[in-house]
Amino acid sequence: MMRFVYLIIFALGVYYPWRHFYAWFAEHGWDLGPMIDAWYVNEATTGLTWDLTIAALALMVWALVEIVRYRDWWFLLVVPATFGIGVSAGLPLALFLVARRAA
């Protein structure tokens, strides 16, 4: 049951961020520089950027430990999910992968 919940959250974590990213790229072009600049336009966005960066770093450490400890190569998918989409996709994917072992 929880695996299904994690997959639903993963799907939401893919859809909603990229819905906004595509809209932003459609308006400003596919250059990442201006998007990165937008992450630091004020203290609120800077704080959120750091919050998500540190969360992504923690998630990457966990993923690497899972890969080494359990030889669970599927955890490599967490890396592009996290850095290509966001923690909102990487974390539920990691939880799904752990729940898969428990099932």
JSON list of C-alpha atoms in Angstrom, two decimals:
[
{"chain": "A", "resi": 1, "resn": "MET", "atom": "CA", "xyz": [0.00, 0.00, 0.00]},
{"chain": "A", "resi": 2, "resn": "MET", "atom": "CA", "xyz": [2.74, 2.48, 0.95]},
{"chain": "A", "resi": 3, "resn": "ARG", "atom": "CA", "xyz": [4.59, 1.76, -2.28]},
{"chain": "A", "resi": 4, "resn": "PHE", "atom": "CA", "xyz": [1.53, 2.97, -4.18]},
{"chain": "A", "resi": 5, "resn": "VAL", "atom": "CA", "xyz": [1.34, 6.11, -2.00]},
{"chain": "A", "resi": 6, "resn": "TYR", "atom": "CA", "xyz": [5.04, 6.83, -2.67]},
{"chain": "A", "resi": 7, "resn": "LEU", "atom": "CA", "xyz": [4.50, 6.41, -6.42]},
{"chain": "A", "resi": 8, "resn": "ILE", "atom": "CA", "xyz": [1.57, 8.86, -6.34]},
{"chain": "A", "resi": 9, "resn": "ILE", "atom": "CA", "xyz": [3.68, 11.39, -4.42]},
{"chain": "A", "resi": 10, "resn": "PHE", "atom": "CA", "xyz": [6.54, 10.81, -6.88]},
{"chain": "A", "resi": 11, "resn": "ALA", "atom": "CA", "xyz": [4.18, 11.53, -9.80]},
{"chain": "A", "resi": 12, "resn": "LEU", "atom": "CA", "xyz": [3.00, 14.73, -8.11]},
{"chain": "A", "resi": 13, "resn": "GLY", "atom": "CA", "xyz": [6.62, 15.64, -7.38]},
{"chain": "A", "resi": 14, "resn": "VAL", "atom": "CA", "xyz": [7.43, 15.30, -11.07]},
{"chain": "A", "resi": 15, "resn": "TYR", "atom": "CA", "xyz": [4.34, 17.00, -12.46]},
{"chain": "A", "resi": 16, "resn": "TYR", "atom": "CA", "xyz": [3.97, 20.12, -10.33]},
{"chain": "A", "resi": 17, "resn": "PRO", "atom": "CA", "xyz": [7.56, 21.39, -10.32]},
{"chain": "A", "resi": 18, "resn": "TRP", "atom": "CA", "xyz": [8.02, 20.74, -14.04]},
{"chain": "A", "resi": 19, "resn": "ARG", "atom": "CA", "xyz": [4.70, 22.37, -14.85]},
{"chain": "A", "resi": 20, "resn": "HIS", "atom": "CA", "xyz": [6.13, 25.60, -13.48]},
{"chain": "A", "resi": 21, "resn": "PHE", "atom": "CA", "xyz": [9.64, 25.02, -14.85]},
{"chain": "A", "resi": 22, "resn": "TYR", "atom": "CA", "xyz": [8.28, 24.57, -18.38]},
{"chain": "A", "resi": 23, "resn": "ALA", "atom": "CA", "xyz": [6.21, 27.73, -18.07]},
{"chain": "A", "resi": 24, "resn": "TRP", "atom": "CA", "xyz": [9.28, 29.63, -16.88]},
{"chain": "A", "resi": 25, "resn": "PHE", "atom": "CA", "xyz": [11.48, 28.24, -19.66]},
{"chain": "A", "resi": 26, "resn": "ALA", "atom": "CA", "xyz": [8.80, 29.01, -22.25]},
{"chain": "A", "resi": 27, "resn": "GLU", "atom": "CA", "xyz": [8.83, 32.63, -21.14]},
{"chain": "A", "resi": 28, "resn": "HIS", "atom": "CA", "xyz": [12.58, 33.10, -20.58]},
{"chain": "A", "resi": 29, "resn": "GLY", "atom": "CA", "xyz": [14.24, 30.50, -22.81]},
{"chain": "A", "resi": 30, "resn": "TRP", "atom": "CA", "xyz": [16.18, 27.38, -21.86]},
{"chain": "A", "resi": 31, "resn": "ASP", "atom": "CA", "xyz": [19.21, 29.16, -20.42]},
{"chain": "A", "resi": 32, "resn": "LEU", "atom": "CA", "xyz": [19.75, 28.01, -16.82]},
{"chain": "A", "resi": 33, "resn": "GLY", "atom": "CA", "xyz": [21.64, 31.17, -15.81]},
{"chain": "A", "resi": 34, "resn": "PRO", "atom": "CA", "xyz": [18.58, 33.41, -15.43]},
{"chain": "A", "resi": 35, "resn": "MET", "atom": "CA", "xyz": [16.73, 30.65, -13.59]},
{"chain": "A", "resi": 36, "resn": "ILE", "atom": "CA", "xyz": [19.56, 30.27, -11.09]},
{"chain": "A", "resi": 37, "resn": "ASP", "atom": "CA", "xyz": [19.63, 34.05, -10.67]},
{"chain": "A", "resi": 38, "resn": "ALA", "atom": "CA", "xyz": [15.90, 33.93, -9.89]},
{"chain": "A", "resi": 39, "resn": "TRP", "atom": "CA", "xyz": [16.59, 31.53, -7.02]},
{"chain": "A", "resi": 40, "resn": "TYR", "atom": "CA", "xyz": [18.41, 34.35, -5.21]},
{"chain": "A", "resi": 41, "resn": "VAL", "atom": "CA", "xyz": [16.20, 37.39, -5.87]},
{"chain": "A", "resi": 42, "resn": "ASN", "atom": "CA", "xyz": [15.27, 37.85, -2.20]},
{"chain": "A", "resi": 43, "resn": "GLU", "atom": "CA", "xyz": [15.85, 36.33, 1.22]},
{"chain": "A", "resi": 44, "resn": "ALA", "atom": "CA", "xyz": [12.79, 34.05, 0.96]},
{"chain": "A", "resi": 45, "resn": "THR", "atom": "CA", "xyz": [13.88, 32.42, -2.30]},
{"chain": "A", "resi": 46, "resn": "THR", "atom": "CA", "xyz": [17.49, 32.24, -1.12]},
{"chain": "A", "resi": 47, "resn": "GLY", "atom": "CA", "xyz": [16.39, 30.47, 2.06]},
{"chain": "A", "resi": 48, "resn": "LEU", "atom": "CA", "xyz": [14.25, 28.03, 0.10]},
{"chain": "A", "resi": 49, "resn": "THR", "atom": "CA", "xyz": [17.11, 27.39, -2.33]},
{"chain": "A", "resi": 50, "resn": "TRP", "atom": "CA", "xyz": [19.47, 26.56, 0.54]},
{"chain": "A", "resi": 51, "resn": "ASP", "atom": "CA", "xyz": [16.82, 24.43, 2.26]},
{"chain": "A", "resi": 52, "resn": "LEU", "atom": "CA", "xyz": [16.28, 22.32, -0.85]},
{"chain": "A", "resi": 53, "resn": "THR", "atom": "CA", "xyz": [20.00, 22.13, -1.64]},
{"chain": "A", "resi": 54, "resn": "ILE", "atom": "CA", "xyz": [20.81, 20.78, 1.82]},
{"chain": "A", "resi": 55, "resn": "ALA", "atom": "CA", "xyz": [17.87, 18.35, 1.64]},
{"chain": "A", "resi": 56, "resn": "ALA", "atom": "CA", "xyz": [19.13, 17.15, -1.77]},
{"chain": "A", "resi": 57, "resn": "LEU", "atom": "CA", "xyz": [22.62, 16.69, -0.34]},
{"chain": "A", "resi": 58, "resn": "ALA", "atom": "CA", "xyz": [21.25, 14.59, 2.54]},
{"chain": "A", "resi": 59, "resn": "LEU", "atom": "CA", "xyz": [19.22, 12.55, 0.07]},
{"chain": "A", "resi": 60, "resn": "MET", "atom": "CA", "xyz": [22.31, 11.93, -2.08]},
{"chain": "A", "resi": 61, "resn": "VAL", "atom": "CA", "xyz": [24.29, 10.73, 0.96]},
{"chain": "A", "resi": 62, "resn": "TRP", "atom": "CA", "xyz": [21.45, 8.35, 1.83]},
{"chain": "A", "resi": 63, "resn": "ALA", "atom": "CA", "xyz": [21.22, 7.12, -1.77]},
{"chain": "A", "resi": 64, "resn": "LEU", "atom": "CA", "xyz": [24.97, 6.45, -1.90]},
{"chain": "A", "resi": 65, "resn": "VAL", "atom": "CA", "xyz": [24.81, 4.54, 1.39]},
{"chain": "A", "resi": 66, "resn": "GLU", "atom": "CA", "xyz": [21.93, 2.42, 0.03]},
{"chain": "A", "resi": 67, "resn": "ILE", "atom": "CA", "xyz": [23.86, 1.70, -3.15]},
{"chain": "A", "resi": 68, "resn": "VAL", "atom": "CA", "xyz": [27.01, 0.65, -1.30]},
{"chain": "A", "resi": 69, "resn": "ARG", "atom": "CA", "xyz": [25.41, -1.15, 1.65]},
{"chain": "A", "resi": 70, "resn": "TYR", "atom": "CA", "xyz": [22.71, -3.08, -0.22]},
{"chain": "A", "resi": 71, "resn": "ARG", "atom": "CA", "xyz": [24.14, -3.04, -3.76]},
{"chain": "A", "resi": 72, "resn": "ASP", "atom": "CA", "xyz": [20.77, -1.61, -4.73]},
{"chain": "A", "resi": 73, "resn": "TRP", "atom": "CA", "xyz": [21.65, -0.13, -8.10]},
{"chain": "A", "resi": 74, "resn": "TRP", "atom": "CA", "xyz": [18.08, 1.12, -8.57]},
{"chain": "A", "resi": 75, "resn": "PHE", "atom": "CA", "xyz": [18.96, 3.85, -6.07]},
{"chain": "A", "resi": 76, "resn": "LEU", "atom": "CA", "xyz": [21.05, 5.44, -8.84]},
{"chain": "A", "resi": 77, "resn": "LEU", "atom": "CA", "xyz": [17.70, 6.65, -10.23]},
{"chain": "A", "resi": 78, "resn": "VAL", "atom": "CA", "xyz": [17.35, 8.91, -7.18]},
{"chain": "A", "resi": 79, "resn": "VAL", "atom": "CA", "xyz": [20.26, 11.08, -8.42]},
{"chain": "A", "resi": 80, "resn": "PRO", "atom": "CA", "xyz": [18.70, 12.28, -11.71]},
{"chain": "A", "resi": 81, "resn": "ALA", "atom": "CA", "xyz": [15.25, 12.42, -10.11]},
{"chain": "A", "resi": 82, "resn": "THR", "atom": "CA", "xyz": [16.59, 14.75, -7.43]},
{"chain": "A", "resi": 83, "resn": "PHE", "atom": "CA", "xyz": [18.84, 16.97, -9.54]},
{"chain": "A", "resi": 84, "resn": "GLY", "atom": "CA", "xyz": [16.75, 16.84, -12.71]},
{"chain": "A", "resi": 85, "resn": "ILE", "atom": "CA", "xyz": [13.39, 17.43, -11.05]},
{"chain": "A", "resi": 86, "resn": "GLY", "atom": "CA", "xyz": [13.82, 18.06, -7.34]},
{"chain": "A", "resi": 87, "resn": "VAL", "atom": "CA", "xyz": [13.66, 16.63, -3.86]},
{"chain": "A", "resi": 88, "resn": "SER", "atom": "CA", "xyz": [9.90, 16.34, -4.39]},
{"chain": "A", "resi": 89, "resn": "ALA", "atom": "CA", "xyz": [10.62, 13.52, -6.86]},
{"chain": "A", "resi": 90, "resn": "GLY", "atom": "CA", "xyz": [13.84, 12.08, -5.45]},
{"chain": "A", "resi": 91, "resn": "LEU", "atom": "CA", "xyz": [12.62, 11.53, -1.89]},
{"chain": "A", "resi": 92, "resn": "PRO", "atom": "CA", "xyz": [9.39, 9.65, -2.72]},
{"chain": "A", "resi": 93, "resn": "LEU", "atom": "CA", "xyz": [11.35, 7.57, -5.24]},
{"chain": "A", "resi": 94, "resn": "ALA", "atom": "CA", "xyz": [13.88, 6.66, -2.55]},
{"chain": "A", "resi": 95, "resn": "LEU", "atom": "CA", "xyz": [11.08, 5.79, -0.12]},
{"chain": "A", "resi": 96, "resn": "PHE", "atom": "CA", "xyz": [9.46, 3.64, -2.82]},
{"chain": "A", "resi": 97, "resn": "LEU", "atom": "CA", "xyz": [12.72, 1.79, -3.35]},
{"chain": "A", "resi": 98, "resn": "VAL", "atom": "CA", "xyz": [13.13, 1.10, 0.37]},
{"chain": "A", "resi": 99, "resn": "ALA", "atom": "CA", "xyz": [9.50, -0.03, 0.64]},
{"chain": "A", "resi": 100, "resn": "ARG", "atom": "CA", "xyz": [10.08, -2.37, -2.30]},
{"chain": "A", "resi": 101, "resn": "ARG", "atom": "CA", "xyz": [12.71, -4.24, -0.28]},
{"chain": "A", "resi": 102, "resn": "ALA", "atom": "CA", "xyz": [10.37, -4.52, 2.70]},
{"chain": "A", "resi": 103, "resn": "ALA", "atom": "CA", "xyz": [7.54, -5.99, 0.60]}
]
